[in-house]
Short mmCIF file of C-alpha atoms (C1' of nucleotides) in Angstrom, two decimals:
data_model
loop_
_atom_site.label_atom_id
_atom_site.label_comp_id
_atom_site.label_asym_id
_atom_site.label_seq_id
_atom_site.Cartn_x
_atom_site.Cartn_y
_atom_site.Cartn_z
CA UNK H 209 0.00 0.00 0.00
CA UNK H 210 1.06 3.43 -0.74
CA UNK H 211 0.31 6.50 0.51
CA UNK H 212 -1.91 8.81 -1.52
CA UNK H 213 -0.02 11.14 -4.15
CA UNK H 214 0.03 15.26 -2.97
CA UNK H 215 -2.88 16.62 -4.58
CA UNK H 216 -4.37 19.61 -4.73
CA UNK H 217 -6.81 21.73 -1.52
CA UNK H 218 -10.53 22.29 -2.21
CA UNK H 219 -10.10 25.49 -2.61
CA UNK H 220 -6.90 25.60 -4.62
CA UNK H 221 -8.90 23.36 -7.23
CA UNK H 222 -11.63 25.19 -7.55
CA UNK H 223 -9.30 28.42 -8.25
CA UNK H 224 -7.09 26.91 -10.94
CA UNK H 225 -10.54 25.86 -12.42
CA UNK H 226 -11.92 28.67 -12.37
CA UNK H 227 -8.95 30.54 -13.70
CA UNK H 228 -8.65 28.34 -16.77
CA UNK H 229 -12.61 29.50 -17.80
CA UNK H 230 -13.76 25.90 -16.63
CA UNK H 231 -16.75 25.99 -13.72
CA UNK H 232 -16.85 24.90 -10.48
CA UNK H 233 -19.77 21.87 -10.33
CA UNK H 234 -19.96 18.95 -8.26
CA UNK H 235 -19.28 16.67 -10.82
CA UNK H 236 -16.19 18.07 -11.53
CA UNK H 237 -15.17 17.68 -7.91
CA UNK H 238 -15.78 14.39 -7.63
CA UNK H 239 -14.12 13.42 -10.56
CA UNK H 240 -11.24 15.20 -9.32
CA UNK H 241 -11.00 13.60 -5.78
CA UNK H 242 -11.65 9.85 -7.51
CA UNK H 243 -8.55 10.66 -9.45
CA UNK H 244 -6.44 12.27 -6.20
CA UNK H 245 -7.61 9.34 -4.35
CA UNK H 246 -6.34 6.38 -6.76
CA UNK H 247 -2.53 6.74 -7.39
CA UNK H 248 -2.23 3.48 -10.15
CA UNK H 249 -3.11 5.74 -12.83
CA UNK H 250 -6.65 4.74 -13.49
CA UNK H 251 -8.49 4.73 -16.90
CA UNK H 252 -11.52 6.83 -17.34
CA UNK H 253 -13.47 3.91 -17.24
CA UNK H 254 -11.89 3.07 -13.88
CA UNK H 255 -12.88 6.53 -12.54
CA UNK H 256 -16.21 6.00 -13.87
CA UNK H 257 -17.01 3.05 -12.56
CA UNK H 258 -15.24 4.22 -8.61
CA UNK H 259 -17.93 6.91 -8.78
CA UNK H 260 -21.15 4.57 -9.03
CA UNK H 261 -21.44 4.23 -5.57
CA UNK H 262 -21.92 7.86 -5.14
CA UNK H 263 -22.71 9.11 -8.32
CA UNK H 264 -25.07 6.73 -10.17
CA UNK H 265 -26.92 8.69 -12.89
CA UNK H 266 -23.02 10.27 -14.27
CA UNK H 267 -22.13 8.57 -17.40
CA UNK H 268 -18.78 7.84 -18.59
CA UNK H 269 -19.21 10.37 -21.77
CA UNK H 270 -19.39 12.96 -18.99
CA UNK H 271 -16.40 11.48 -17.44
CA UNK H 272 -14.40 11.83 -20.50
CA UNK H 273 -15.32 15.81 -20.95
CA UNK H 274 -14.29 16.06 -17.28
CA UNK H 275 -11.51 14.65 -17.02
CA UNK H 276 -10.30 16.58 -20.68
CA UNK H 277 -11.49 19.36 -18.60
CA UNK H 278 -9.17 19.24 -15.61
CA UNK H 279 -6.63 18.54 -17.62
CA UNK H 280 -6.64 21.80 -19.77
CA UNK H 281 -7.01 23.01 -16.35
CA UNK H 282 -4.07 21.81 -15.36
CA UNK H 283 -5.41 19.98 -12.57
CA UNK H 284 -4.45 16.42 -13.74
CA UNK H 285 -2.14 15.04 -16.67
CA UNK H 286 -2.76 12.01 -19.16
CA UNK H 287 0.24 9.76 -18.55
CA UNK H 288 2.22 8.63 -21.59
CA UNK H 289 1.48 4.90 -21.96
CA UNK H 290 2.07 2.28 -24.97
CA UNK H 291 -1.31 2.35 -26.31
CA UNK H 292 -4.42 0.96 -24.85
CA UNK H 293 -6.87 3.61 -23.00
CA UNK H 294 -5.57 6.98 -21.40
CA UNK H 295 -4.38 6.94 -18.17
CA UNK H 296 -4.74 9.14 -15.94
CA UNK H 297 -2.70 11.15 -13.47
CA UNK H 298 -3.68 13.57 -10.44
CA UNK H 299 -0.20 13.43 -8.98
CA UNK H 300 0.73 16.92 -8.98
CA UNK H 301 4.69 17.08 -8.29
CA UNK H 302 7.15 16.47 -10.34
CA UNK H 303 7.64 12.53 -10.44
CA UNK H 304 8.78 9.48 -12.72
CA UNK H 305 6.89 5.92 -13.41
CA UNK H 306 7.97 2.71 -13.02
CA UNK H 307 6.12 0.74 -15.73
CA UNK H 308 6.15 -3.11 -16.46
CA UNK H 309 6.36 -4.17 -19.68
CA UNK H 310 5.17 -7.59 -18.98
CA UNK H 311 2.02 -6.64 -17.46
CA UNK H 312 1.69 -2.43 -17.81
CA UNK H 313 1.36 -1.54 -14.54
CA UNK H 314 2.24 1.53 -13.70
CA UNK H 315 3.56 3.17 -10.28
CA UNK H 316 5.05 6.53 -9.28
CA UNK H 317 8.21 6.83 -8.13
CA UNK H 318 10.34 9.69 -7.23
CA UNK H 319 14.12 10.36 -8.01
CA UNK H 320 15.96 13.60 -6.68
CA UNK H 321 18.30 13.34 -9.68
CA UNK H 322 16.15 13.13 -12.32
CA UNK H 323 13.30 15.24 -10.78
CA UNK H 324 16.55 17.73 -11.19
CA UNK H 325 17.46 16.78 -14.36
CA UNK H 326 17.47 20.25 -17.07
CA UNK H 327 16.94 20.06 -20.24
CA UNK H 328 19.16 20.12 -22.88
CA UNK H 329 20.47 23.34 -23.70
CA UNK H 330 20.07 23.16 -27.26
CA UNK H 331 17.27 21.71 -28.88
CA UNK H 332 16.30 21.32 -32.89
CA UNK H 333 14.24 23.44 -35.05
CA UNK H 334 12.84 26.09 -32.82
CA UNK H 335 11.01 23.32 -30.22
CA UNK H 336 10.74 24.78 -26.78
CA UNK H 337 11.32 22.20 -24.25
CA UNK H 338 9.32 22.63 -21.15
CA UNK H 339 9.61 19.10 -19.31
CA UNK H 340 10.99 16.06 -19.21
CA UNK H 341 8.50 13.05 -18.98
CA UNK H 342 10.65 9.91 -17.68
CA UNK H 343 9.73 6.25 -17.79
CA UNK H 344 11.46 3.83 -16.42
CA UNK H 345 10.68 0.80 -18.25
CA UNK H 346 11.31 -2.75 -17.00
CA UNK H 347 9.61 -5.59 -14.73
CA UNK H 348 7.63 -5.59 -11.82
CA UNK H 349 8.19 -7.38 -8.86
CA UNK H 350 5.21 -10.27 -10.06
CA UNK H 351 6.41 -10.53 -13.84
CA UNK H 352 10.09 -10.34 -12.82
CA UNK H 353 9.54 -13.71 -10.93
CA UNK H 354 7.32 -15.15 -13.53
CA UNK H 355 10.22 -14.41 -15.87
CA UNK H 356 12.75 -15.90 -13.88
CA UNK H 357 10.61 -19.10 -13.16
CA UNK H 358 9.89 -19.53 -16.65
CA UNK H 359 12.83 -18.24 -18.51
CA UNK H 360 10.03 -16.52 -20.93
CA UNK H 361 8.73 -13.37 -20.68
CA UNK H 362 4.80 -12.90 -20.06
CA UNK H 363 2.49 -11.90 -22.98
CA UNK H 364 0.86 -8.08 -22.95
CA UNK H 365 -1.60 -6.96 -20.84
CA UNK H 366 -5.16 -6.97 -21.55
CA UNK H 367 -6.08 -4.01 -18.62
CA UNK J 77 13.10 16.59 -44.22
CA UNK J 78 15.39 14.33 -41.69
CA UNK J 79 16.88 11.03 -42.67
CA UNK J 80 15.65 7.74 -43.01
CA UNK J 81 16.27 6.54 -39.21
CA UNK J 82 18.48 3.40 -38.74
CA UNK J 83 16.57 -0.09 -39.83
CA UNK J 84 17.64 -3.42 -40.18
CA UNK J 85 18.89 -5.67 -42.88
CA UNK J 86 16.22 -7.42 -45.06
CA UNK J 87 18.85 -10.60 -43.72
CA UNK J 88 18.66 -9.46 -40.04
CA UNK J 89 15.32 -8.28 -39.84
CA UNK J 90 14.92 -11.95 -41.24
CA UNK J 91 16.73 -13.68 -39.08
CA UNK J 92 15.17 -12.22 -35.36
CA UNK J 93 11.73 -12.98 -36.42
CA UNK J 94 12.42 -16.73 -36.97
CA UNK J 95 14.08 -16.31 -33.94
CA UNK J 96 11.51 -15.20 -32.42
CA UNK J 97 9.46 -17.53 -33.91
CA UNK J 98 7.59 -15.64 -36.10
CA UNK J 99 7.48 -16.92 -39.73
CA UNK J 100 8.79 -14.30 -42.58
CA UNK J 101 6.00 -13.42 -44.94
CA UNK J 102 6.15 -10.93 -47.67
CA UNK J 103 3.28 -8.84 -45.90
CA UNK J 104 5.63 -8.67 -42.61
CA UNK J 105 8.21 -7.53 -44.35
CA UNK J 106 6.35 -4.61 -45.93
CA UNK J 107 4.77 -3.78 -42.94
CA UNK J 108 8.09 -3.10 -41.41
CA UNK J 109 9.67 -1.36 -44.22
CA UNK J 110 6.91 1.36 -44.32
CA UNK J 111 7.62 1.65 -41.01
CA UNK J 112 11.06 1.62 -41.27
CA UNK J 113 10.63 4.28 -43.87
CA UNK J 114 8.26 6.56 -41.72
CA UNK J 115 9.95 8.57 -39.19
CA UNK J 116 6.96 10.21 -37.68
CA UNK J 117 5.65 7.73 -35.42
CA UNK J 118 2.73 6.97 -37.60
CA UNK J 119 -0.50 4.90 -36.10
CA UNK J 120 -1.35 1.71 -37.33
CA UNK J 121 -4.23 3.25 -39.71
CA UNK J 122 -1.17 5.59 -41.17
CA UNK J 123 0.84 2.39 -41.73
CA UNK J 124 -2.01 1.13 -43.75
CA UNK J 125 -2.71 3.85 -45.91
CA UNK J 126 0.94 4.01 -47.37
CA UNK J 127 0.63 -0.01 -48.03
CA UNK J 128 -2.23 0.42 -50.21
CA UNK J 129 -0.93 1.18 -53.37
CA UNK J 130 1.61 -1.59 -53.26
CA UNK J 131 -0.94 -4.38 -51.09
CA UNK J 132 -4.28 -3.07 -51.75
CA UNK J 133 -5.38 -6.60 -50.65
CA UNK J 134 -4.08 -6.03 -47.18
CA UNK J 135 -6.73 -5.57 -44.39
CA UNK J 136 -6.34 -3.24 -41.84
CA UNK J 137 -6.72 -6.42 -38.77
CA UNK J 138 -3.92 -8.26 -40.35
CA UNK J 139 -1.71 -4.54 -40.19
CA UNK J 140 -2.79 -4.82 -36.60
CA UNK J 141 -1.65 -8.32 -36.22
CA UNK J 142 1.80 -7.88 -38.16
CA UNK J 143 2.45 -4.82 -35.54
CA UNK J 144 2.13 -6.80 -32.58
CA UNK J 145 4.40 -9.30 -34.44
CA UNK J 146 6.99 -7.04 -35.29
CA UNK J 147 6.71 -5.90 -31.64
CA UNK J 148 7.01 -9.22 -29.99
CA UNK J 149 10.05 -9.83 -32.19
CA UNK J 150 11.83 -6.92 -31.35
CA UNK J 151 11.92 -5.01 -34.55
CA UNK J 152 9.53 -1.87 -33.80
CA UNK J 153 8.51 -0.63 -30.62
CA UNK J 154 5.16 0.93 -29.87
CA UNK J 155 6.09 4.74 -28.71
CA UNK J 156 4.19 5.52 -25.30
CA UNK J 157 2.16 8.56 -26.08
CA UNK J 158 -1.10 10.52 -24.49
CA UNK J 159 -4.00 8.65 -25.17
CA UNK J 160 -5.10 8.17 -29.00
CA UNK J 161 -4.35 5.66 -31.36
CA UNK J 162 -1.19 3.54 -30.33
CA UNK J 163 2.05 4.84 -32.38
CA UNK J 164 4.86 2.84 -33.41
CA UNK J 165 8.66 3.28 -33.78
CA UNK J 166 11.25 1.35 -36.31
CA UNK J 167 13.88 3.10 -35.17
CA UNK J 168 16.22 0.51 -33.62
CA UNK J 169 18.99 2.84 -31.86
CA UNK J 170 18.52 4.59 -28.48
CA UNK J 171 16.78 7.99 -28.87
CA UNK J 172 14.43 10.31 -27.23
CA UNK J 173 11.43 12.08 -28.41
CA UNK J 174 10.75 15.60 -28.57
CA UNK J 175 6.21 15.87 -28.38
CA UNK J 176 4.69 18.75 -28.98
CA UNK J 177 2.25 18.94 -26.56
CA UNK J 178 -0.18 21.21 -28.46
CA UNK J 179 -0.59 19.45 -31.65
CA UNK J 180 1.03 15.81 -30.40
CA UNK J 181 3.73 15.95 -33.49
CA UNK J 182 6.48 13.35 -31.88
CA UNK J 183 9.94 13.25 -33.96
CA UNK J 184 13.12 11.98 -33.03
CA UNK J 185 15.77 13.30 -31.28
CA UNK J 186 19.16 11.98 -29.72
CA UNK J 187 20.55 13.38 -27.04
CA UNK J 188 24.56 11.82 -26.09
CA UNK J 189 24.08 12.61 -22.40
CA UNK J 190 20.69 11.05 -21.88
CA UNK J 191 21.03 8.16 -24.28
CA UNK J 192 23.61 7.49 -21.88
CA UNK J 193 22.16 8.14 -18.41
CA UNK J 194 22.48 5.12 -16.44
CA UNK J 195 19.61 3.98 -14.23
CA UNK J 196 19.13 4.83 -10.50
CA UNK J 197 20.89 2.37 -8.34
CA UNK J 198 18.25 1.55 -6.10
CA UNK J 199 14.02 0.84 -7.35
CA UNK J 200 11.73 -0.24 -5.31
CA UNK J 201 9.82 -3.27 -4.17
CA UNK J 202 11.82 -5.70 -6.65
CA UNK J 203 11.10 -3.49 -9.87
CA UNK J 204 13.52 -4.20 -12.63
CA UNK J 205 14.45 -1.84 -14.47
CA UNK J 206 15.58 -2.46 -17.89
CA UNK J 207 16.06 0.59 -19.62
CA UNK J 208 14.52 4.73 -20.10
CA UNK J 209 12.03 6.17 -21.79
CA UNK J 210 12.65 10.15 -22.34
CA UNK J 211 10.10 12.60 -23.50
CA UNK J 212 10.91 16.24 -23.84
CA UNK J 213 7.93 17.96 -23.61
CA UNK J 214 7.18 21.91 -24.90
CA UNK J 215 5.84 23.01 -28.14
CA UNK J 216 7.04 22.55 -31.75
CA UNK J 217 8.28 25.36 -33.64
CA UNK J 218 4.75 25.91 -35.64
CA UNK J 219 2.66 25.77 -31.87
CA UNK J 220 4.83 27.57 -30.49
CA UNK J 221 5.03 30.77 -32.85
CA UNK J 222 1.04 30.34 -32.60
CA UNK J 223 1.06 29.92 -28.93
CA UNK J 224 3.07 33.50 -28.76
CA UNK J 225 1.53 35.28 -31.34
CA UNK J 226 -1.59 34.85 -29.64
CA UNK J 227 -0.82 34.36 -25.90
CA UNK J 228 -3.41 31.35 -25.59
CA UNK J 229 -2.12 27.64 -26.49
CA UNK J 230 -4.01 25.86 -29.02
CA UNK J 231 -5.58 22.91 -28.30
CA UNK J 232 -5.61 19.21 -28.69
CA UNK J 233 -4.64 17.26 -31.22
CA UNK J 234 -6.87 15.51 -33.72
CA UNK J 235 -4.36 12.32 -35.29
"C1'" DA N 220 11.38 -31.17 -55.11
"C1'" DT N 221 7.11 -32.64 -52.67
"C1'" DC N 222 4.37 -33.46 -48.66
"C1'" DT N 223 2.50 -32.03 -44.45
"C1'" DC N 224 0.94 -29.29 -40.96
"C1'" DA N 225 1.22 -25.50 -37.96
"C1'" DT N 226 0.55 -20.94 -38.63
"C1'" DA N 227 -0.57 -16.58 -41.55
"C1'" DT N 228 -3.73 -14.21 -44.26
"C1'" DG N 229 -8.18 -12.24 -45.89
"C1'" DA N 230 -12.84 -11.43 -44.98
"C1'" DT N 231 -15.91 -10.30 -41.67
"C1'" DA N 232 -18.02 -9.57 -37.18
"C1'" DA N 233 -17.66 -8.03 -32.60
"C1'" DT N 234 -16.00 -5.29 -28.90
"C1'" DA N 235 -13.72 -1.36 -26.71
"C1'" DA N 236 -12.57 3.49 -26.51
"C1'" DT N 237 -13.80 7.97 -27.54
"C1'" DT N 238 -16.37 11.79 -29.44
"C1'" DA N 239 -20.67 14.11 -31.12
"C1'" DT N 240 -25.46 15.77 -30.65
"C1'" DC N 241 -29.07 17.95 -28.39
"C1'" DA N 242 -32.62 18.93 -24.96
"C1'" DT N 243 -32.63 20.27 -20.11
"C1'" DA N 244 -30.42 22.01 -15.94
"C1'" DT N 245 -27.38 25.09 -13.40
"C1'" DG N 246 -23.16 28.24 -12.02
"C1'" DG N 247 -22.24 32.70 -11.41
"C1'" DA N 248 -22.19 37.52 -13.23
"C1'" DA N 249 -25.41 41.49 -13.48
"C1'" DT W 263 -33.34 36.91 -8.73
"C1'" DT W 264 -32.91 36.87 -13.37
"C1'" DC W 265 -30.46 35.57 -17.28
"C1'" DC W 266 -27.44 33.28 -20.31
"C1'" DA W 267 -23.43 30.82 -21.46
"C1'" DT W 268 -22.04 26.55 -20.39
"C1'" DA W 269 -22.50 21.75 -18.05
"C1'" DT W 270 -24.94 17.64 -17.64
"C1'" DG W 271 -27.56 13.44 -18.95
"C1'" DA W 272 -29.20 10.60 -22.50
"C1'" DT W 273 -28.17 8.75 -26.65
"C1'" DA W 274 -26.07 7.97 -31.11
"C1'" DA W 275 -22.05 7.81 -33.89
"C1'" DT W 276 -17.28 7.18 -34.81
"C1'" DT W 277 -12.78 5.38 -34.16
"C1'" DA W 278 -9.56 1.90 -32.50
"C1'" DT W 279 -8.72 -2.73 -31.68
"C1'" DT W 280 -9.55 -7.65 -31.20
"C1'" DA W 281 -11.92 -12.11 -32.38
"C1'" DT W 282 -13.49 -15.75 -35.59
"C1'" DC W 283 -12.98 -18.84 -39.21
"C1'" DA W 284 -12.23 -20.66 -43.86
"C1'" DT W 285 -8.39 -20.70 -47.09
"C1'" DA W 286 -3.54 -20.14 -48.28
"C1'" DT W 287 1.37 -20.60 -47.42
"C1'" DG W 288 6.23 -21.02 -44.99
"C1'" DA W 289 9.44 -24.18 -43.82
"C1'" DG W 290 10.83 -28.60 -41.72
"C1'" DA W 291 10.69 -33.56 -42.89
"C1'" DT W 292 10.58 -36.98 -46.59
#
DNA sequence: ATCTCATATGATAATAATTATCATATGGAA
DNA sequence: TTCCATATGATAATTATTATCATATGAGAT
């Protein structure tokens, strides 16, 4: 079990939402605290289906504008994945991801030195870097063993 | 226009799919030469199109298919990206990508120091970690002389 | 070179993921 | 409060991907 990822105060949500033209509803709040509240990087579908208990009548096409939402609000990010549905990320500080390639699962993980990590100073073309985004791309702890048992590694994912 | 990116031999492109098991068929082999000869990350659909006027017999599902092939053999990689259609790399030496996070344009890019960053000494819980995966985030040159001439960013992608 | 059979392809259907449409409801400025 | 631009809920449509199955073919054995 891990602890749940920094995210952002009541308040301090509704302001950035606000300030990027987007309105305050309740929807939109609970959306946002499914997401603070699951740090595997859920799918939409997974947030949709966390918020049935207390939001039965909100359907996932809702889901999706919400979540595009408070992401052009800056409130949450869509984490770079190999294909398969978005997932999502309400993990506001600066962070890396452990992801298996056996099984895509997905973790945050912090490291001082390449939270620290600048850019390169000179890029091609005119492109203005603004972040790094930082994968660190192996085998989980489960698939790792598999592997080793077997001498094969696992097939892909199917969630 | 930027060079064709480094692909394999016809012989050892060949020779790791029956090594991987995978039999050599005239379609797999043009599937991976368009890719090889595509250095913009193109979707599965865009892989498709440029077959047709040399295999206008070849379905779409079988392009699929072939992709997860090459992939399981080692010759392409699928690039992680933000959500949308999965997008796929030929490009066999280690390199990062530059993404434009306005219009989603990913290209190439090699950078000596990161290509050669080793990884963190200690992960947690048992995680192996194999290798990096290095995005550098910003704008391209086009969004970015749009995203200062008018002070707003544009917005998302549409392929 | 031919035979044989496991596997690939082509055609098609089905499912999953995402976006669009539109009538009604509601946040928040006046 | 009143009003209106925008959000929601319901639903349909589109896009992306996987499954099924009959036929064709690569490549090891004869």
């Amino acid at each position: 079990m891990e602890g749940s990822p920094p995210l952002l105060s009541p308040a301090e949500a509704d302001r950035r939402l606000r300030a990027a033209g987007v309105r305050v509803t309740a929807q939109r709040r609970a959306v946002y605290e499914a997401l603070a509240a699951d740090p595997l990087h859920p799918t939409v579908e997974a947030v949709h289906s966390r918020l049935k208990k207390n939001w039965p009548s909100l359907p996932l096409p809702t889901v999706y504008r919400i979540v595009e939402d408070l992401a052009v609000a800056g409130l949450i990010r869509r984490v770079a994945s190999d294909g398969g549905p978005q997932r999502l990320d309400a993990n506001a500080e600066r962070h890396q991801h452990l992801v298996c390639r056996a099984c895509g699962r997905m973790e945050d993980w912090t490291s001082a030195g390449l939270s620290g990590l600048s850019l390169p100073r000179s890029l091609p073309d005119g492109f203005s870097g603004e972040t790094y985004d930082i994968r660190i791309v192996g085998l989980c702890r489960t698939c790792s063993a598999k592997a080793e048992a077997r001498g094969i590694i696992p097939k892909r994912r199917k969630s």
